[in-house]
N, CA and C atoms as an extended XYZ file, in Angstrom:
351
Properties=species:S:1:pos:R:3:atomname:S:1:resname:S:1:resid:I:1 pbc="F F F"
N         6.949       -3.521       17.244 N   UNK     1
C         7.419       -2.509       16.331 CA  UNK     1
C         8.122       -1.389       17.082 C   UNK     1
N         7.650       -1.059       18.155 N   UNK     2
C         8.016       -0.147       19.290 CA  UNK     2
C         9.292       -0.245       19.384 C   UNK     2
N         9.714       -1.343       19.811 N   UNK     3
C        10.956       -1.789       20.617 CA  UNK     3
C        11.863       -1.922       18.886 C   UNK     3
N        11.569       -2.251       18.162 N   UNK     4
C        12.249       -2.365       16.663 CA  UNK     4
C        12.768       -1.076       16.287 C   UNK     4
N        11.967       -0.060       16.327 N   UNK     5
C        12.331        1.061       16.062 CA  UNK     5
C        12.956        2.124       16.867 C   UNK     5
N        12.792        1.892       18.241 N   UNK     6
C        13.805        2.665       19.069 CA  UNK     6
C        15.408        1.970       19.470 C   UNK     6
N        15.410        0.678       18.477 N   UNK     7
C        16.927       -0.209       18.687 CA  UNK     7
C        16.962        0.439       17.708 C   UNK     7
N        16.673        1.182       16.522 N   UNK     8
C        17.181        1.629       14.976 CA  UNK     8
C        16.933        2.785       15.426 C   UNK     8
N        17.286        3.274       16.268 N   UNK     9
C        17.605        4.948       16.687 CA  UNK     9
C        16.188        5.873       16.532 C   UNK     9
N        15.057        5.832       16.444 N   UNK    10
C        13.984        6.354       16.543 CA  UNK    10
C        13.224        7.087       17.881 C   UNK    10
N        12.919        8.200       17.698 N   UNK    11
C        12.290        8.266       19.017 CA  UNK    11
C        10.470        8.064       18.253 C   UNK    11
N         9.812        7.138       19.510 N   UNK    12
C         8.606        6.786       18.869 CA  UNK    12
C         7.787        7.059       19.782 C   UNK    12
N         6.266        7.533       19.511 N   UNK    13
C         5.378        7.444       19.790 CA  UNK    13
C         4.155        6.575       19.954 C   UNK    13
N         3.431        6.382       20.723 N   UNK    14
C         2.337        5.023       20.633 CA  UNK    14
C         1.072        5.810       21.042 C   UNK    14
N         0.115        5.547       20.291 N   UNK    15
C        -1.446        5.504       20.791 CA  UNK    15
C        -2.179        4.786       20.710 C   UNK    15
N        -2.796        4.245       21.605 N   UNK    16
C        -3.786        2.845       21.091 CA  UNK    16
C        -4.837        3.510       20.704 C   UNK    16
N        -5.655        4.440       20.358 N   UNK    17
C        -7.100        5.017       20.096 CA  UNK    17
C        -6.509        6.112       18.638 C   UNK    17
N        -7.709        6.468       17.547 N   UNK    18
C        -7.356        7.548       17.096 CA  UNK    18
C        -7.370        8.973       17.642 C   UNK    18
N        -8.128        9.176       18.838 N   UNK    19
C        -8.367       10.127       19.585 CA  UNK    19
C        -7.032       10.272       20.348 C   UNK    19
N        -6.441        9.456       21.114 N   UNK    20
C        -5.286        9.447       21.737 CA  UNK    20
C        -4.191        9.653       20.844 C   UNK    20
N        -4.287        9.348       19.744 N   UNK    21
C        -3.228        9.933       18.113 CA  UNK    21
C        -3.316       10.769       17.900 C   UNK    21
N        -4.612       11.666       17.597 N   UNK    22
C        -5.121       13.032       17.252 CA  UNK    22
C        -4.235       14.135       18.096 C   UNK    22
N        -4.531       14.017       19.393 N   UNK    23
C        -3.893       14.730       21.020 CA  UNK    23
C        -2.617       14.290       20.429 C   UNK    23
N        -1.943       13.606       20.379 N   UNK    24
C        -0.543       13.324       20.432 CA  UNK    24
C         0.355       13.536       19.476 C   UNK    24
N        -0.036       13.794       18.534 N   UNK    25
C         0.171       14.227       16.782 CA  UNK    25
C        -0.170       15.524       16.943 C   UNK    25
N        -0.829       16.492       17.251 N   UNK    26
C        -1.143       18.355       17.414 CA  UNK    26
C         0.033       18.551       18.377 C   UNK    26
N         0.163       17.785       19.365 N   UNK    27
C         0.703       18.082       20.458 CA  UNK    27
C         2.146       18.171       19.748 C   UNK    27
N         2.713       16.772       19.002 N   UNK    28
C         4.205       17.011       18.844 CA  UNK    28
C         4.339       16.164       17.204 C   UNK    28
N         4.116       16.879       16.378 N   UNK    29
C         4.245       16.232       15.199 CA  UNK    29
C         5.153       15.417       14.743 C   UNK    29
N         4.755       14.269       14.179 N   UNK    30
C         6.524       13.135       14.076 CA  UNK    30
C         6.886       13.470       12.517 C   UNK    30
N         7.792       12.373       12.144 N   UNK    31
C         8.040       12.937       10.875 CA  UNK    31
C         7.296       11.675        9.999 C   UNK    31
N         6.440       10.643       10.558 N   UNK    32
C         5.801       10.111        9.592 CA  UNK    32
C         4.819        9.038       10.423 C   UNK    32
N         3.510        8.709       10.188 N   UNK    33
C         2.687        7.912       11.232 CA  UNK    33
C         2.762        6.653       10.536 C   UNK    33
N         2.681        6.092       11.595 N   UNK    34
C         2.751        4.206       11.238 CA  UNK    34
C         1.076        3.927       11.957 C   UNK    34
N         0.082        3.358       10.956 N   UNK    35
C        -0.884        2.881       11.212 CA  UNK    35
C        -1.385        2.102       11.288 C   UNK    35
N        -1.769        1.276       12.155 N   UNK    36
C        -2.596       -0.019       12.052 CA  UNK    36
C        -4.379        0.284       11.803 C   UNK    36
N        -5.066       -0.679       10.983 N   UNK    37
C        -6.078       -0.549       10.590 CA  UNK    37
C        -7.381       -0.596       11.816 C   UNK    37
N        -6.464       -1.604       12.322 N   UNK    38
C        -7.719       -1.923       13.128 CA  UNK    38
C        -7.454       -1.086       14.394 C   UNK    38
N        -7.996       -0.178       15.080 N   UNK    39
C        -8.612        0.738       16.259 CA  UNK    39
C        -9.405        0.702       16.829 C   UNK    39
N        -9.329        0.844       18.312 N   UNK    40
C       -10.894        0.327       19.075 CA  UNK    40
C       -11.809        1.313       18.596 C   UNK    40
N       -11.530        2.562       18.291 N   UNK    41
C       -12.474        3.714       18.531 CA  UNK    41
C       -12.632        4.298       16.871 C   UNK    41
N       -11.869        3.689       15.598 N   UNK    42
C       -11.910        3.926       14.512 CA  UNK    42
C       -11.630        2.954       13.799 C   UNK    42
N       -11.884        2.832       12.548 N   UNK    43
C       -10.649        2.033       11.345 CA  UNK    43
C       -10.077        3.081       11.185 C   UNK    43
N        -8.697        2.486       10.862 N   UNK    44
C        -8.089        3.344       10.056 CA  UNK    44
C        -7.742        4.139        8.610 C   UNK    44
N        -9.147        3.332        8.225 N   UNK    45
C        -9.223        4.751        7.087 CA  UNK    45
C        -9.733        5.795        7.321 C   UNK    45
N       -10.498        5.788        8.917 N   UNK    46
C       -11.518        6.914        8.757 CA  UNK    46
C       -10.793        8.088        9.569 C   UNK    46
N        -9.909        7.191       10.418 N   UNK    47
C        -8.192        7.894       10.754 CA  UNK    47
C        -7.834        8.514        9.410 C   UNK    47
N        -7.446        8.270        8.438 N   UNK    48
C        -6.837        8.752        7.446 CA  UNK    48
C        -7.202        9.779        6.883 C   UNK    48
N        -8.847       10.016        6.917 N   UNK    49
C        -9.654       11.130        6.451 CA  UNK    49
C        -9.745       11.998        7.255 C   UNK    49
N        -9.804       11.972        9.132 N   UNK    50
C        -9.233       12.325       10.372 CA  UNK    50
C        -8.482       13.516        9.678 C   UNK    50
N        -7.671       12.883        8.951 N   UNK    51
C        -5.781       13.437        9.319 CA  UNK    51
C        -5.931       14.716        8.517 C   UNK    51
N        -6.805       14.561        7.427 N   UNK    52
C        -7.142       15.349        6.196 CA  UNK    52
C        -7.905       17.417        6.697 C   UNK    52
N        -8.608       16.638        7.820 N   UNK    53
C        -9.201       18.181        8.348 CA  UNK    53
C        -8.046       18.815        9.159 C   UNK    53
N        -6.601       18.593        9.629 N   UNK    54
C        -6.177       18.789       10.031 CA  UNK    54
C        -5.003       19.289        9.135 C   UNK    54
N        -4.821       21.124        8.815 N   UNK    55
C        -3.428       21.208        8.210 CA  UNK    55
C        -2.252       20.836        8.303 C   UNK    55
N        -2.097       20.721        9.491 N   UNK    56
C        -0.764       20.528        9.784 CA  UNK    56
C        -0.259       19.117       10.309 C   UNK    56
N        -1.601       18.502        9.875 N   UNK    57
C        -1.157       17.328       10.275 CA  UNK    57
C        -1.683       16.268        8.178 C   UNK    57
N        -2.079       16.957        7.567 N   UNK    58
C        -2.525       16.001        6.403 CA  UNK    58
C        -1.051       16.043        5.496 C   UNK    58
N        -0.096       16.559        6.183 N   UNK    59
C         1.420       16.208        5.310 CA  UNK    59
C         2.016       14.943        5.958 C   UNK    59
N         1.901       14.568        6.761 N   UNK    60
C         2.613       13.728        7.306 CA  UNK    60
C         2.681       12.383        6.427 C   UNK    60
N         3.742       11.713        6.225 N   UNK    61
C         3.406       10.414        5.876 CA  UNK    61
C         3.053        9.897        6.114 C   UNK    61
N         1.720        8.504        6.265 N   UNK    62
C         1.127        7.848        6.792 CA  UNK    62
C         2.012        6.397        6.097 C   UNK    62
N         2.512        5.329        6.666 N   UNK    63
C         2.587        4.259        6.340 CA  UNK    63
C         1.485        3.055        7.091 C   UNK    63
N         0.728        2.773        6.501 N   UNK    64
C        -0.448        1.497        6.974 CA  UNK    64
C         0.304        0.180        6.739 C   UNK    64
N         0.459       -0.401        8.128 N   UNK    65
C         0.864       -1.704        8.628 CA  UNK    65
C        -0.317       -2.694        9.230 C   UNK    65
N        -0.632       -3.346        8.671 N   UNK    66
C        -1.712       -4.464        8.614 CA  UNK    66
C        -1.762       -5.597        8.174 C   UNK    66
N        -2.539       -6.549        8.680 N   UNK    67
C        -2.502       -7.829        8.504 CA  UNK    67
C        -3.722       -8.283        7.309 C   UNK    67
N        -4.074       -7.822        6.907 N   UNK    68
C        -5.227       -7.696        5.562 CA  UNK    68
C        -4.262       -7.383        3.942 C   UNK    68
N        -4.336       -8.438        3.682 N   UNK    69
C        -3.068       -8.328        2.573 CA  UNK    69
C        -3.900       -7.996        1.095 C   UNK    69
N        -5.255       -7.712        1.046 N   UNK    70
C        -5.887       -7.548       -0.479 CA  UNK    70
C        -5.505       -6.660       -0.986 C   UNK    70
N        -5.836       -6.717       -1.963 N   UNK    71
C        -5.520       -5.617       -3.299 CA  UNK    71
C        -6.057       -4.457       -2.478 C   UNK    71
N        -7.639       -4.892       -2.314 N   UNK    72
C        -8.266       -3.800       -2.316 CA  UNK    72
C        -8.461       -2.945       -1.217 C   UNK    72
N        -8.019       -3.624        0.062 N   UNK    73
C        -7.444       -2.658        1.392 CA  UNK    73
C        -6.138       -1.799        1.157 C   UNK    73
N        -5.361       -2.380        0.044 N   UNK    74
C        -3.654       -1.296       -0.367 CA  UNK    74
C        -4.310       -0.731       -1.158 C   UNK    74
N        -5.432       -0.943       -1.865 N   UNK    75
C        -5.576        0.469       -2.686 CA  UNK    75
C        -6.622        1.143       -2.217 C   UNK    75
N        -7.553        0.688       -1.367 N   UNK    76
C        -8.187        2.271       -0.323 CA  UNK    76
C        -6.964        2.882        0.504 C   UNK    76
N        -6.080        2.082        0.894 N   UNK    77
C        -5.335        2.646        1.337 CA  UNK    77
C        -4.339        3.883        0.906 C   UNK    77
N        -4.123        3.551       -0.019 N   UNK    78
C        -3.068        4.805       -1.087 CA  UNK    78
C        -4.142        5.332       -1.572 C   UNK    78
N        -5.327        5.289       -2.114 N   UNK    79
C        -6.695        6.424       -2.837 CA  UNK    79
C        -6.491        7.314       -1.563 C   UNK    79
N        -6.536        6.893        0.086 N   UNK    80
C        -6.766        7.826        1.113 CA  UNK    80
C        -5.351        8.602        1.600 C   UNK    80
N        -4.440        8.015        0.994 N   UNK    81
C        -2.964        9.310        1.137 CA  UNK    81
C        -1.988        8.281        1.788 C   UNK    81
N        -2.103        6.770        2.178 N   UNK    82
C        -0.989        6.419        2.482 CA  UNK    82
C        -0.163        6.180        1.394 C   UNK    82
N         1.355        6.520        1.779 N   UNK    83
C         2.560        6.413        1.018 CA  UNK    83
C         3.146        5.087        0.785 C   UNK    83
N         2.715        3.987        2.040 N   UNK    84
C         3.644        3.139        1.546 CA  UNK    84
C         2.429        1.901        2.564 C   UNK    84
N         2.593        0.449        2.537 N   UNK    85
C         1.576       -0.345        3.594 CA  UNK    85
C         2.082       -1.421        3.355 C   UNK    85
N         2.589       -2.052        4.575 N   UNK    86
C         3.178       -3.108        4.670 CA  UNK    86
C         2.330       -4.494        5.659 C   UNK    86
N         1.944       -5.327        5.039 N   UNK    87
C         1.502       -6.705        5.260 CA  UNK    87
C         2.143       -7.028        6.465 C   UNK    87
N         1.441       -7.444        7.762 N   UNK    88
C         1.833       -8.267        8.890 CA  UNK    88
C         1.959       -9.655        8.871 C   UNK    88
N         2.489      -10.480        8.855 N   UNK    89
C         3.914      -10.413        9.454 CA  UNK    89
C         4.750       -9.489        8.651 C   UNK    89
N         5.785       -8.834        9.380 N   UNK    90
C         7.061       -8.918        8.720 CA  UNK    90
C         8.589       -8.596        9.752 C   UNK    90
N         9.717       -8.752        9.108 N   UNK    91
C        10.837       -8.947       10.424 CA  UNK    91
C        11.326       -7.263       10.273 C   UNK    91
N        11.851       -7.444       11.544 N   UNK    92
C        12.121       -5.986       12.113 CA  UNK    92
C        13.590       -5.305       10.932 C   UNK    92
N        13.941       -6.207       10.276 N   UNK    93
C        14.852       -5.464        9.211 CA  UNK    93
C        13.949       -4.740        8.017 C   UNK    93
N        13.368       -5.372        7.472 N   UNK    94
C        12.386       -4.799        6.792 CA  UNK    94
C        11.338       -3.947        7.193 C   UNK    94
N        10.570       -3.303        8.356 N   UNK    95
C        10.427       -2.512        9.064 CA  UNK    95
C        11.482       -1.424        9.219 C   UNK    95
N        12.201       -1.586        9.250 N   UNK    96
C        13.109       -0.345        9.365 CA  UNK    96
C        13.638        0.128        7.930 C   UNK    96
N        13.864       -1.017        6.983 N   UNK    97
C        14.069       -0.452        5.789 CA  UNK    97
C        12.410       -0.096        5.034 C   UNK    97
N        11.609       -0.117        5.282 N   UNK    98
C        10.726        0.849        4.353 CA  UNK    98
C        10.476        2.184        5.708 C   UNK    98
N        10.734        1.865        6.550 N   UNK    99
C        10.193        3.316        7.564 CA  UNK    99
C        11.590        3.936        6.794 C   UNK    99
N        12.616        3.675        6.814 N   UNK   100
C        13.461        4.759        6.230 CA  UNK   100
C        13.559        5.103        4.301 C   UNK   100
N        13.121        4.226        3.720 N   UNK   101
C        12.104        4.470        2.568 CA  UNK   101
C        11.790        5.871        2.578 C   UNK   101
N        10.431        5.546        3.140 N   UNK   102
C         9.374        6.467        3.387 CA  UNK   102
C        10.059        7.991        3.930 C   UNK   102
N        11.020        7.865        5.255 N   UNK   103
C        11.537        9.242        5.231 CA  UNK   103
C        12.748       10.034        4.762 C   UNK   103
N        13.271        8.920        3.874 N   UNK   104
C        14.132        8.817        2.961 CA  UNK   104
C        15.561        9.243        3.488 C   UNK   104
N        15.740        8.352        4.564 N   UNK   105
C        16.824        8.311        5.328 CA  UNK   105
C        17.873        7.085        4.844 C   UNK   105
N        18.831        6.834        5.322 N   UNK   106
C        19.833        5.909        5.323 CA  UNK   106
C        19.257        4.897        6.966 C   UNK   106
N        19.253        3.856        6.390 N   UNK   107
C        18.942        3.037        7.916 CA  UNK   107
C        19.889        2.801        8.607 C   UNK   107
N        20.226        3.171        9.905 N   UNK   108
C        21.089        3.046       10.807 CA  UNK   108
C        20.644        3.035       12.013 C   UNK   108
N        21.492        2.422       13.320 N   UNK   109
C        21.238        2.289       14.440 CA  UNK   109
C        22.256        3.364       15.786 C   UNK   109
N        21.480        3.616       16.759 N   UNK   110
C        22.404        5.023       17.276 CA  UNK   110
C        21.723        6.091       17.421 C   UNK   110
N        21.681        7.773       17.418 N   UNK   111
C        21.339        8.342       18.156 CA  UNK   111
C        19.666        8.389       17.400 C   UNK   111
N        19.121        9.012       17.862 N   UNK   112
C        17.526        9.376       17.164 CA  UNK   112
C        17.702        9.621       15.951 C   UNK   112
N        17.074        8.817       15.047 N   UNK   113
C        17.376        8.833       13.592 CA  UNK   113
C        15.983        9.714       12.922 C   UNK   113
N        14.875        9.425       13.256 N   UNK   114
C        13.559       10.399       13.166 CA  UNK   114
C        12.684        9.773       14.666 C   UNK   114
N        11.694       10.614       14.212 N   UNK   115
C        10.532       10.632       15.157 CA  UNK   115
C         9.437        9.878       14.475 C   UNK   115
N         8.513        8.761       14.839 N   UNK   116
C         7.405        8.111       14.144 CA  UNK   116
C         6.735        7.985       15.470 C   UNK   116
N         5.517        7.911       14.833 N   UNK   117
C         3.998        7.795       16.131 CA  UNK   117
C         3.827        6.829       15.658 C   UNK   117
């Protein structure tokens, strides 16, 4: 996803831990987080509730990218504030068209188009 989104002009961020997200998100806020569920040190819903004690960080868009396709993981997921959650697999065109969805950009490739963690 990394490499997908900095060929579509993104400057991106990575954390493998929610703790290492937390630090890295205060530190330099993006304009929308891409989450995977599964975390060594959290799930990511409890990331999501995380995000909630934090003002300046409970605006951000959260999009949840995961391989758990039920009903009922997309709808804890949106009850807990994600905007949008996309099913793993999927190809790097479609990745870029809902990340620009979500920040309601035009998808294009070239200089830094947004910032995502």
């Amino acid at each position: 996803m990394r490499r997908t989104l900095v060929y579509a002009g993104f400057e991106v961020q990575v954390a493998s831990t929610a703790a290492e997200a937390l630090e890295s998100l205060r530190a330099r806020p993006p304009a929308m987080i891409l989450l995977d569920l599964l975390l060594p040190d959290v799930n990511g819903y409890s990331f999501m509730d995380l995000l909630r004690d934090y003002e300046d960080l409970d605006k951000i868009p959260v999009m949840i990218v995961s391989g758990c396709a039920s009903p009922e993981a997309q709808s804890l997921g949106r009850e807990l504030g994600a905007c949008a959650y996309m099913v793993k697999p999927f190809t790097a065109p479609e990745l870029i068209e809902r990340v620009c969805e979500v920040l309601r950009i035009e998808p294009k490739t070239g200089p830094k188009a947004g910032k995502v963690a």
